[in-house]
Short mmCIF file of C-alpha atoms in Angstrom, two decimals:
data_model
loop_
_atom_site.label_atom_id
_atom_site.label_comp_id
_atom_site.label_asym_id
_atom_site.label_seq_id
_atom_site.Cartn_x
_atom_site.Cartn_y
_atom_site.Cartn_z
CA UNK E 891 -44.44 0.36 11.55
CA UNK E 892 -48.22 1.49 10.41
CA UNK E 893 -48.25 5.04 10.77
CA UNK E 894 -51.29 6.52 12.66
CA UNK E 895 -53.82 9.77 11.77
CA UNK E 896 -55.16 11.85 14.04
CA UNK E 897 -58.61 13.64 13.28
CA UNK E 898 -60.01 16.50 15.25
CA UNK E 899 -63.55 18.28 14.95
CA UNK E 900 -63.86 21.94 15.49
CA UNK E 901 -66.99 22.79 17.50
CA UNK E 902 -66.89 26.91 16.70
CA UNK E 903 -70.07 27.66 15.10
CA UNK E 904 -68.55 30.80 13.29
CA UNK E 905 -66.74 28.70 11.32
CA UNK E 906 -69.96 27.09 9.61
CA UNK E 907 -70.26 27.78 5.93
CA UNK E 908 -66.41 29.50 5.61
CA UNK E 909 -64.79 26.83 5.49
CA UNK E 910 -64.19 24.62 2.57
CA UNK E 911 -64.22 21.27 1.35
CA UNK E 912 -60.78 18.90 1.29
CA UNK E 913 -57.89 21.01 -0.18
CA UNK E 914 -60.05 24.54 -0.10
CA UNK E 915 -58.00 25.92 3.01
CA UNK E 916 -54.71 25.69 4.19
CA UNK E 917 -54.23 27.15 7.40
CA UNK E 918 -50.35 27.67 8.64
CA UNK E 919 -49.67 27.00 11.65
CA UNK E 920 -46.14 27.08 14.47
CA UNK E 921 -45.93 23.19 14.34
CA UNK E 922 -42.90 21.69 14.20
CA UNK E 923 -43.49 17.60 14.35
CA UNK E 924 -47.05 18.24 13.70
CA UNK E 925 -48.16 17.44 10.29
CA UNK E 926 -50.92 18.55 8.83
CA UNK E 927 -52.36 16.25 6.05
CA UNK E 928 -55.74 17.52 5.39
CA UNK E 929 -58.50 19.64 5.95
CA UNK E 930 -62.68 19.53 5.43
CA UNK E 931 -66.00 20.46 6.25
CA UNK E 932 -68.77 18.95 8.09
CA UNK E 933 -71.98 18.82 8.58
CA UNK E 934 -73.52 20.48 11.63
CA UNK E 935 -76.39 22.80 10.78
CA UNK E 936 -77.46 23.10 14.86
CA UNK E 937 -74.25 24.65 16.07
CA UNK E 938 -71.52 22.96 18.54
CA UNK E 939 -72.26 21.07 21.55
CA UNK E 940 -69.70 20.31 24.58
CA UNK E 941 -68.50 17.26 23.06
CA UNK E 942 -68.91 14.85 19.85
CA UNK E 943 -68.58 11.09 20.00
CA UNK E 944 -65.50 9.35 17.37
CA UNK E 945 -64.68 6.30 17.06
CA UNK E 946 -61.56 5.07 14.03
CA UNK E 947 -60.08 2.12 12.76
CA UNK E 948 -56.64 1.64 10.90
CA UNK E 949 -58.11 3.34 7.38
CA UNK E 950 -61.38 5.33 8.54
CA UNK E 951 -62.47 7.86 11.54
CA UNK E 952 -65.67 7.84 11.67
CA UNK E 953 -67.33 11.35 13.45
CA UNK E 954 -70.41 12.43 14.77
CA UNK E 955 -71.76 15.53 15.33
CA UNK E 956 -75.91 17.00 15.93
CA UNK E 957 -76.78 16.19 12.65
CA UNK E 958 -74.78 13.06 11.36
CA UNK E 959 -72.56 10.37 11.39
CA UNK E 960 -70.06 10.78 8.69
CA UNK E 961 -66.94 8.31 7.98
CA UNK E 962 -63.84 10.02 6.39
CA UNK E 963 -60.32 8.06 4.99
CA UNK E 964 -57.52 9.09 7.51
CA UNK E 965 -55.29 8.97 4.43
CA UNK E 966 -56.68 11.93 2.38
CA UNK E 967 -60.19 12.86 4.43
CA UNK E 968 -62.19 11.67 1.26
CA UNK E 969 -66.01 11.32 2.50
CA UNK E 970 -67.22 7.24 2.51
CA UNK E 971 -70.53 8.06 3.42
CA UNK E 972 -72.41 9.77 5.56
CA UNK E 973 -75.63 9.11 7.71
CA UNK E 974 -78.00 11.46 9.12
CA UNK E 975 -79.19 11.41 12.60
CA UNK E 976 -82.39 12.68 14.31
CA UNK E 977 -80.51 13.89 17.62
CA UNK E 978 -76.63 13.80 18.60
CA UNK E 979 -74.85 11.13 18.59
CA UNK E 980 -74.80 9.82 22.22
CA UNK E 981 -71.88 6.99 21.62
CA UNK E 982 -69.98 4.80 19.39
CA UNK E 983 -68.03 2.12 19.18
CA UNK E 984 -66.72 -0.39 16.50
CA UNK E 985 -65.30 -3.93 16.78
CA UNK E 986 -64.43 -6.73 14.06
CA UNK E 987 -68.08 -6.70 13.82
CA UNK E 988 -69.35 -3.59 12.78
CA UNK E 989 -69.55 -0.20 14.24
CA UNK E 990 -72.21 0.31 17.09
CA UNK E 991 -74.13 3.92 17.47
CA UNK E 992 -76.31 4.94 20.23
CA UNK E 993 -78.54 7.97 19.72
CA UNK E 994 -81.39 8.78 22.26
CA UNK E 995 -82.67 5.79 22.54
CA UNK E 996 -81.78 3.89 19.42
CA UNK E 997 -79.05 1.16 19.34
CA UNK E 998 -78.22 0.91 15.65
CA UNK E 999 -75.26 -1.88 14.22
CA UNK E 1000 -74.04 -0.12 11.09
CA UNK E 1001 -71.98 -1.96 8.54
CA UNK E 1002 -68.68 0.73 8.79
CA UNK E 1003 -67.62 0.07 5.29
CA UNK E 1004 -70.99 1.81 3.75
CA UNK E 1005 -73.33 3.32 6.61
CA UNK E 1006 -75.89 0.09 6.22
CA UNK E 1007 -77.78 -0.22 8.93
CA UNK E 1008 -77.98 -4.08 9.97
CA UNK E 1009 -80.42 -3.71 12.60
CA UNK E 1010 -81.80 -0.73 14.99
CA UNK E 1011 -83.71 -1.21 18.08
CA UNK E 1012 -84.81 0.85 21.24
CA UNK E 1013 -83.85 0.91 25.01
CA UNK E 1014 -86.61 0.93 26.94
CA UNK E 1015 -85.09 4.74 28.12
CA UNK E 1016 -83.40 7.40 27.05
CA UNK E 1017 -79.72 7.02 27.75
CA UNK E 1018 -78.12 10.66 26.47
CA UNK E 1019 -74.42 10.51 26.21
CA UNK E 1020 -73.20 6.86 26.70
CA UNK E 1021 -70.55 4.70 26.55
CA UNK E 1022 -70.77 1.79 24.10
CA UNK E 1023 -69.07 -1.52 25.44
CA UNK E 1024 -68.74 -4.98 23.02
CA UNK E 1025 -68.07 -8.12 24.06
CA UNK E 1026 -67.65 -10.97 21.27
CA UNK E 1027 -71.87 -11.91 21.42
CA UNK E 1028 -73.41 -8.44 22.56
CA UNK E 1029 -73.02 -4.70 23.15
CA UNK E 1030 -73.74 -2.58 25.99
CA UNK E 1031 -74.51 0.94 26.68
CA UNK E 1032 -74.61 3.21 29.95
CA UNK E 1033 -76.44 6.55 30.25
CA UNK E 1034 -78.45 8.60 31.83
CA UNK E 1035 -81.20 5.82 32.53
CA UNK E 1036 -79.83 2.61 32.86
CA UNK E 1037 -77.01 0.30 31.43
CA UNK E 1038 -78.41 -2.17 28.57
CA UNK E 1039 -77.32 -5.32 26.87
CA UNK E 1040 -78.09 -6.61 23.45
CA UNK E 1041 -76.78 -9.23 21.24
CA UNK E 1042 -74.61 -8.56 18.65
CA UNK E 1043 -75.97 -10.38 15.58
CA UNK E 1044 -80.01 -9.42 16.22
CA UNK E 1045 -79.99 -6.59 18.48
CA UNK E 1046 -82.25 -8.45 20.92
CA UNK E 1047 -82.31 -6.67 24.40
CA UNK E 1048 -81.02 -9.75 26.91
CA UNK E 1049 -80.71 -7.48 29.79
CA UNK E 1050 -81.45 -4.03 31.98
CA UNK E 1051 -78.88 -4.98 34.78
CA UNK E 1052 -79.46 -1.50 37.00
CA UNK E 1053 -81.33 1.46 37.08
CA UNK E 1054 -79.03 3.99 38.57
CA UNK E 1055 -78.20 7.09 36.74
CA UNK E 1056 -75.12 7.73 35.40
CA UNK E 1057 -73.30 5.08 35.12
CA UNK E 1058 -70.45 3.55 33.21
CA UNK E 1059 -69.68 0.67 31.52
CA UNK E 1060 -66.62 -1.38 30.62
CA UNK E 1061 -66.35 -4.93 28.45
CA UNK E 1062 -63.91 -7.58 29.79
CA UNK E 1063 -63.54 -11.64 29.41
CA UNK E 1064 -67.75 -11.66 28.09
CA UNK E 1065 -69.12 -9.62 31.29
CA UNK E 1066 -69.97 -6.06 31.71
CA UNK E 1067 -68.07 -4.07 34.34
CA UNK E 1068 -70.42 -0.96 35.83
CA UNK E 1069 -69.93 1.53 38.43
CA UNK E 1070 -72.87 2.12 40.12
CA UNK E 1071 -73.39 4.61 43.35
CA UNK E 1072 -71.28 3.15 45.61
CA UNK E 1073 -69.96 -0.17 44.15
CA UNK E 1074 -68.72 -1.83 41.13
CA UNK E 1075 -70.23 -4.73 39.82
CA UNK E 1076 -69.23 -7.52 36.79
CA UNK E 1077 -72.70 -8.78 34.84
CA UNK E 1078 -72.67 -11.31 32.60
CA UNK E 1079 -74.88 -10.69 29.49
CA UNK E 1080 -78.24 -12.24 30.54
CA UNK E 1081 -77.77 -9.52 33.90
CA UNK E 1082 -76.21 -12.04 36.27
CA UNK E 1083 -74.05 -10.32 38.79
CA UNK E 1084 -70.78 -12.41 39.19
CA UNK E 1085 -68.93 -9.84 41.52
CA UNK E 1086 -69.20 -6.81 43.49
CA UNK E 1087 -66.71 -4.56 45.22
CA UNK E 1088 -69.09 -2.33 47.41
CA UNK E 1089 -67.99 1.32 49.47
CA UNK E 1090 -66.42 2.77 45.99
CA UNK E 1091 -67.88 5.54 44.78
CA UNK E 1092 -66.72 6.02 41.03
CA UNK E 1093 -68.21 8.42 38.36
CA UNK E 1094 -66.52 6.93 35.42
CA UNK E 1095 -64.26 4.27 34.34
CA UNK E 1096 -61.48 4.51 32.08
CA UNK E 1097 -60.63 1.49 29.17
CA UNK E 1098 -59.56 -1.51 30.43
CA UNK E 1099 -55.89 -2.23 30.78
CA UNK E 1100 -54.94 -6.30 30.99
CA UNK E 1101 -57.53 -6.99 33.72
CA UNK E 1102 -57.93 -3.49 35.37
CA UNK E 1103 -60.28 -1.32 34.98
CA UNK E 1104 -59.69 2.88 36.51
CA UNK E 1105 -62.30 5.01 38.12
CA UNK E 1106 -62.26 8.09 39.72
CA UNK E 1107 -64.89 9.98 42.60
CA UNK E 1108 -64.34 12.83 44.37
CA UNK E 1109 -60.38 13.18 44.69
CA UNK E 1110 -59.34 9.23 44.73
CA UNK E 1111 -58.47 7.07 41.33
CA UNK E 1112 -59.49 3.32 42.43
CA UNK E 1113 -57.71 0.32 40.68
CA UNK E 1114 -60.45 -2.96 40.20
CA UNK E 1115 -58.83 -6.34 39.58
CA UNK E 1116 -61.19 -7.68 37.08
CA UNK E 1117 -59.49 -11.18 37.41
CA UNK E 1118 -60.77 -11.41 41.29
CA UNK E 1119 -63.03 -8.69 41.63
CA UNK E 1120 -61.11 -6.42 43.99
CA UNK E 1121 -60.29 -3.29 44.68
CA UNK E 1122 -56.49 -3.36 43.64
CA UNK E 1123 -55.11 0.26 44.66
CA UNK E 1124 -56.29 3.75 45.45
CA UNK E 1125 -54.69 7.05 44.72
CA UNK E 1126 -55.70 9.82 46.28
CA UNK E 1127 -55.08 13.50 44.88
CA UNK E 1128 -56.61 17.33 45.23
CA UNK E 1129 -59.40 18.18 43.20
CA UNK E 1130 -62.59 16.94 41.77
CA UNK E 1131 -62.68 14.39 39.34
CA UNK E 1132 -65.58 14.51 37.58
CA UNK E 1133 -66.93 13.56 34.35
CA UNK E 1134 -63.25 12.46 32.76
CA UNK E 1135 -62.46 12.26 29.54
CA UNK E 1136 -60.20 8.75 29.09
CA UNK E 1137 -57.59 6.74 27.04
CA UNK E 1138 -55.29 4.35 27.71
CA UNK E 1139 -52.10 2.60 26.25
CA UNK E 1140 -50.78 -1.30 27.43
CA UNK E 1141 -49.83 -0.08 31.01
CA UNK E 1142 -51.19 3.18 31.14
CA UNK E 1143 -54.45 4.72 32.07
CA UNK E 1144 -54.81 8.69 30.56
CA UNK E 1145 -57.39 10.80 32.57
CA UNK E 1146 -58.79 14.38 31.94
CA UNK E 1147 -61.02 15.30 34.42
CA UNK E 1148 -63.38 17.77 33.29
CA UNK E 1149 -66.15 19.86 34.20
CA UNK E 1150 -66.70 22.24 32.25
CA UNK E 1151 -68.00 25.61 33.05
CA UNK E 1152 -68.62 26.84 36.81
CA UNK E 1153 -68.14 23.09 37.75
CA UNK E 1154 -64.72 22.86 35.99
CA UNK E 1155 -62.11 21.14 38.54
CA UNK E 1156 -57.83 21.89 38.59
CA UNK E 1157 -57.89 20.59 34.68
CA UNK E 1158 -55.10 17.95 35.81
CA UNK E 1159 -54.70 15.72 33.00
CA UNK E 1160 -52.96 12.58 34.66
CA UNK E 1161 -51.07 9.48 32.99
CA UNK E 1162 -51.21 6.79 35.83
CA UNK E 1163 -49.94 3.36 36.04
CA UNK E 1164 -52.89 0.59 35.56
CA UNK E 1165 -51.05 -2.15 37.77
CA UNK E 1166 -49.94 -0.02 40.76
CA UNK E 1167 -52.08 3.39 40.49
CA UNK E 1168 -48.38 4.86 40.63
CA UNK E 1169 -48.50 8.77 39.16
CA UNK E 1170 -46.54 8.55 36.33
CA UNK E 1171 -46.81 12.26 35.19
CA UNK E 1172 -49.67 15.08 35.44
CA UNK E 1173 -49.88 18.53 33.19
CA UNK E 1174 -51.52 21.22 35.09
CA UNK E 1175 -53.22 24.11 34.13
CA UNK E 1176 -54.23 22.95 30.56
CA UNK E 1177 -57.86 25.08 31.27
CA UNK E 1178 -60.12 24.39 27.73
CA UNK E 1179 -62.78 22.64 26.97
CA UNK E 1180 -60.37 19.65 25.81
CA UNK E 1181 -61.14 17.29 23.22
CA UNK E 1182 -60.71 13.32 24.52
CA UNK E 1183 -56.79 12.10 24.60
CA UNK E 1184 -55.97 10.37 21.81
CA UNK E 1185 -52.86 7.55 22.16
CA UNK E 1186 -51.14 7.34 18.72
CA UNK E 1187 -47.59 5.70 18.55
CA UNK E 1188 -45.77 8.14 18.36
CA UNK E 1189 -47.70 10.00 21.63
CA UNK E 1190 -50.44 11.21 23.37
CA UNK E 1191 -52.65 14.23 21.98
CA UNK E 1192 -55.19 16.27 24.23
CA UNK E 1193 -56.39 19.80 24.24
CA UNK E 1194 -54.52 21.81 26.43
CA UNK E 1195 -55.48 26.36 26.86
CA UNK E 1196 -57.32 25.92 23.29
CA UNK E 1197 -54.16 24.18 22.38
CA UNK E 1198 -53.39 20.64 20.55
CA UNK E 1199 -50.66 19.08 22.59
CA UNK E 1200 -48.51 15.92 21.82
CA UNK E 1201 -46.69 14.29 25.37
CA UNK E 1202 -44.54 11.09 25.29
CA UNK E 1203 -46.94 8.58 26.94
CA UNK E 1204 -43.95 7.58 29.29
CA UNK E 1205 -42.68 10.49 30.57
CA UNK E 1206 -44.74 13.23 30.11
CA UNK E 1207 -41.86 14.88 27.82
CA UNK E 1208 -43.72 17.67 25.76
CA UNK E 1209 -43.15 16.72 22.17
CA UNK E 1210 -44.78 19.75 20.54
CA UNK E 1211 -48.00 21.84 20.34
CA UNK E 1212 -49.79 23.42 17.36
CA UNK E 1213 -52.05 26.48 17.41
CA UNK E 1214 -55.07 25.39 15.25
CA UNK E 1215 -57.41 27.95 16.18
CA UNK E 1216 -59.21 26.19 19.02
CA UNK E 1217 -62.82 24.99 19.51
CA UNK E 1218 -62.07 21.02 18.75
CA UNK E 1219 -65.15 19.23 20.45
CA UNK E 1220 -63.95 15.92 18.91
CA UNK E 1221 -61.19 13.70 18.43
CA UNK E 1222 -60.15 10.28 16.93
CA UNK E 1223 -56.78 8.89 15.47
CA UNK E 1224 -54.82 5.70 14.77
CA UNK E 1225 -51.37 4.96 13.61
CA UNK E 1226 -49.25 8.55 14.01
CA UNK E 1227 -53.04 10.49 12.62
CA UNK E 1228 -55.33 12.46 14.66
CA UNK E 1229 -58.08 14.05 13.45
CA UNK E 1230 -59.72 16.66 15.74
CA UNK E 1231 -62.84 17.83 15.00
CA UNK E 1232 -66.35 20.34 15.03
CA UNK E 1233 -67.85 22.12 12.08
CA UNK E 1234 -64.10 21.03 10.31
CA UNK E 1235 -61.95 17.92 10.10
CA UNK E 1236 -58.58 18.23 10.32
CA UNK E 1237 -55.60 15.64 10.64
CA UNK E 1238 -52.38 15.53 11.28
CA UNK E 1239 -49.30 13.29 11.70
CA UNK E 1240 -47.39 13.42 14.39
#
């Protein structure tokens, strides 16, 4: 069995120039399964924001912050290389193809074994924050403007399929899955609408799980068949769902919903069944400003009161916690590694 890393960024700007490079610090902390591996700096001259974009493979997480993209080993946090950025990284992504970044407006393809760029071209908006969907041929991105589609190997825009503001986006079987304001609608690349299930109204949309794809409005997660383009299920449950952080395993869908500030909701985070919308298991109370879940093999990791927390994705069984000094705004892992993230990288096994 591969094991997996987990990398997390701390977002604390007092931390900025005390800590050191790999092997400089070694905090202690009350873990018991938790195991920390290693520890360094990054870059981020401008101070923390909410939330950082990450994105990993089997051997690299790759983490960006204000000021730059920067792709560590998981194995010993040695830096790869690093790539500076004129704004915050608003999403990433990487396939067999290469790793996809979105910042403002620029949709860059970056070769993820030396920062290359391959090719960089602009949306006709901005597009802020954004998910970053790939099919085999093209890549898509959602944000504040509009959702996007370019081809893979020239980074040709084939396609502004809607306008609407905020929306997310999900790849499945070569078409692009987007909630809009009240529906949710399959493109294909060129912008051809092949389905729509109208009278859902879904913020956000979690990764898709065989052929269903999560979302979640004000109180209700919705199940979409993807295979018929249907609405599958609905789960109701108290509170506001907005703005949800997301991960998901073979079977099961992982949502934080999060606020953050005077809008923050009942910080639920919920583990829900992808086929039947079936609650499998919910932690209440968890009240931080969480990093995104990260599924690892040997469990789930989230944020919970300032708080790394590993659960056992079927059950919700806690299988420990670790006090790391809080402020994470990032998080990426694969294998048994996480690495959490903000002005610092550290990862740990678990």
């Amino acid at each position: 069995m591969r094991r997996r890393t987990y990398v997390a960024l701390v977002g604390s700007a007092s931390l900025a120039g005390c800590v050191g490079r790999l092997g400089e610090t070694e905090r202690q902390t009350d873990s018991v399964d938790f195991q920390k591996l290693w520890e360094t700096g990054l870059e981020d001259d401008d101070g923390p924001i909410w939330a950082f974009r990450a994105t990993g493979d089997g051997e690299t997480a790759y983490l960006g912050t204000k000021s730059e993209l920067t792709a560590l080993s998981l194995e010993d946090g040695t830096e790869q290389w690093a790539l500076p950025l004129d704004t915050y990284l608003g999403g990433v992504t990487i396939d067999d193809d290469g790793l996809f970044i979105l910042y403002s407006n620029t949709m860059q393809r970056i070769d993820p074994d030396t920062g290359e760029s391959r090719w960089t071209t602009t949306a006709d908006k901005s597009t802020g924050y954004s998910l970053v969907a790939t099919t085999d041929e093209h890549v898509a991105v959602s944000g504040a403007g509009a959702v996007f589609v370019f081809e893979k190997e020239s980074g040709q825009q084939t396609a502004q399929p809607t306008e609407a503001d905020g929306n997310s986006v999900r790849a499945w079987d070569g078409q692009f899955v987007v909630a809009e304001d009240s529906a949710v609608t399959a493109y294909d690349p060129d912008g051809t609408a092949q389905w729509t299930v109208d009278d859902v109204s879904l913020n956000w949309l979690t990764p898709v799980v065989g052929s269903t794809v999560v979302g979640g409005g004000n109180g209700t997660f919705v199940g979409i068949d993807l295979e018929g383009g249907t609405q599958a299920w609905t789960t109701e449950v108290s509170g506001r769902l907005p703005h949800a952080k997301t991960a998901a395993t073979d079977d099961t869908v992982f949502v934080y919903p999060w606020g953050g500030g005077a809008t923050r909701p009942t910080d639920t985070f919920y583990a829900l069944s992808a086929d039947t919308g079936a609650v499998r298991w919910k932690e209440g109370d968890t009240d931080s400003y969480a990093f995104p879940p990260v599924v690892l093999e040997s469990g789930i990791v989230f944020d919970g009161a300032d708080r790394p927390q590993a659960y056992e994705h079927e059950t919700g069984r806690q299988i420990d916690s670790i006090d790391t000094g809080g402020g994470w705004r990032g998080a990426t892992g694969s294998g048994r590694t996480v690495v959490m993230y903000g002005t610092r990288a550290v990862a740990y096994r678990l």
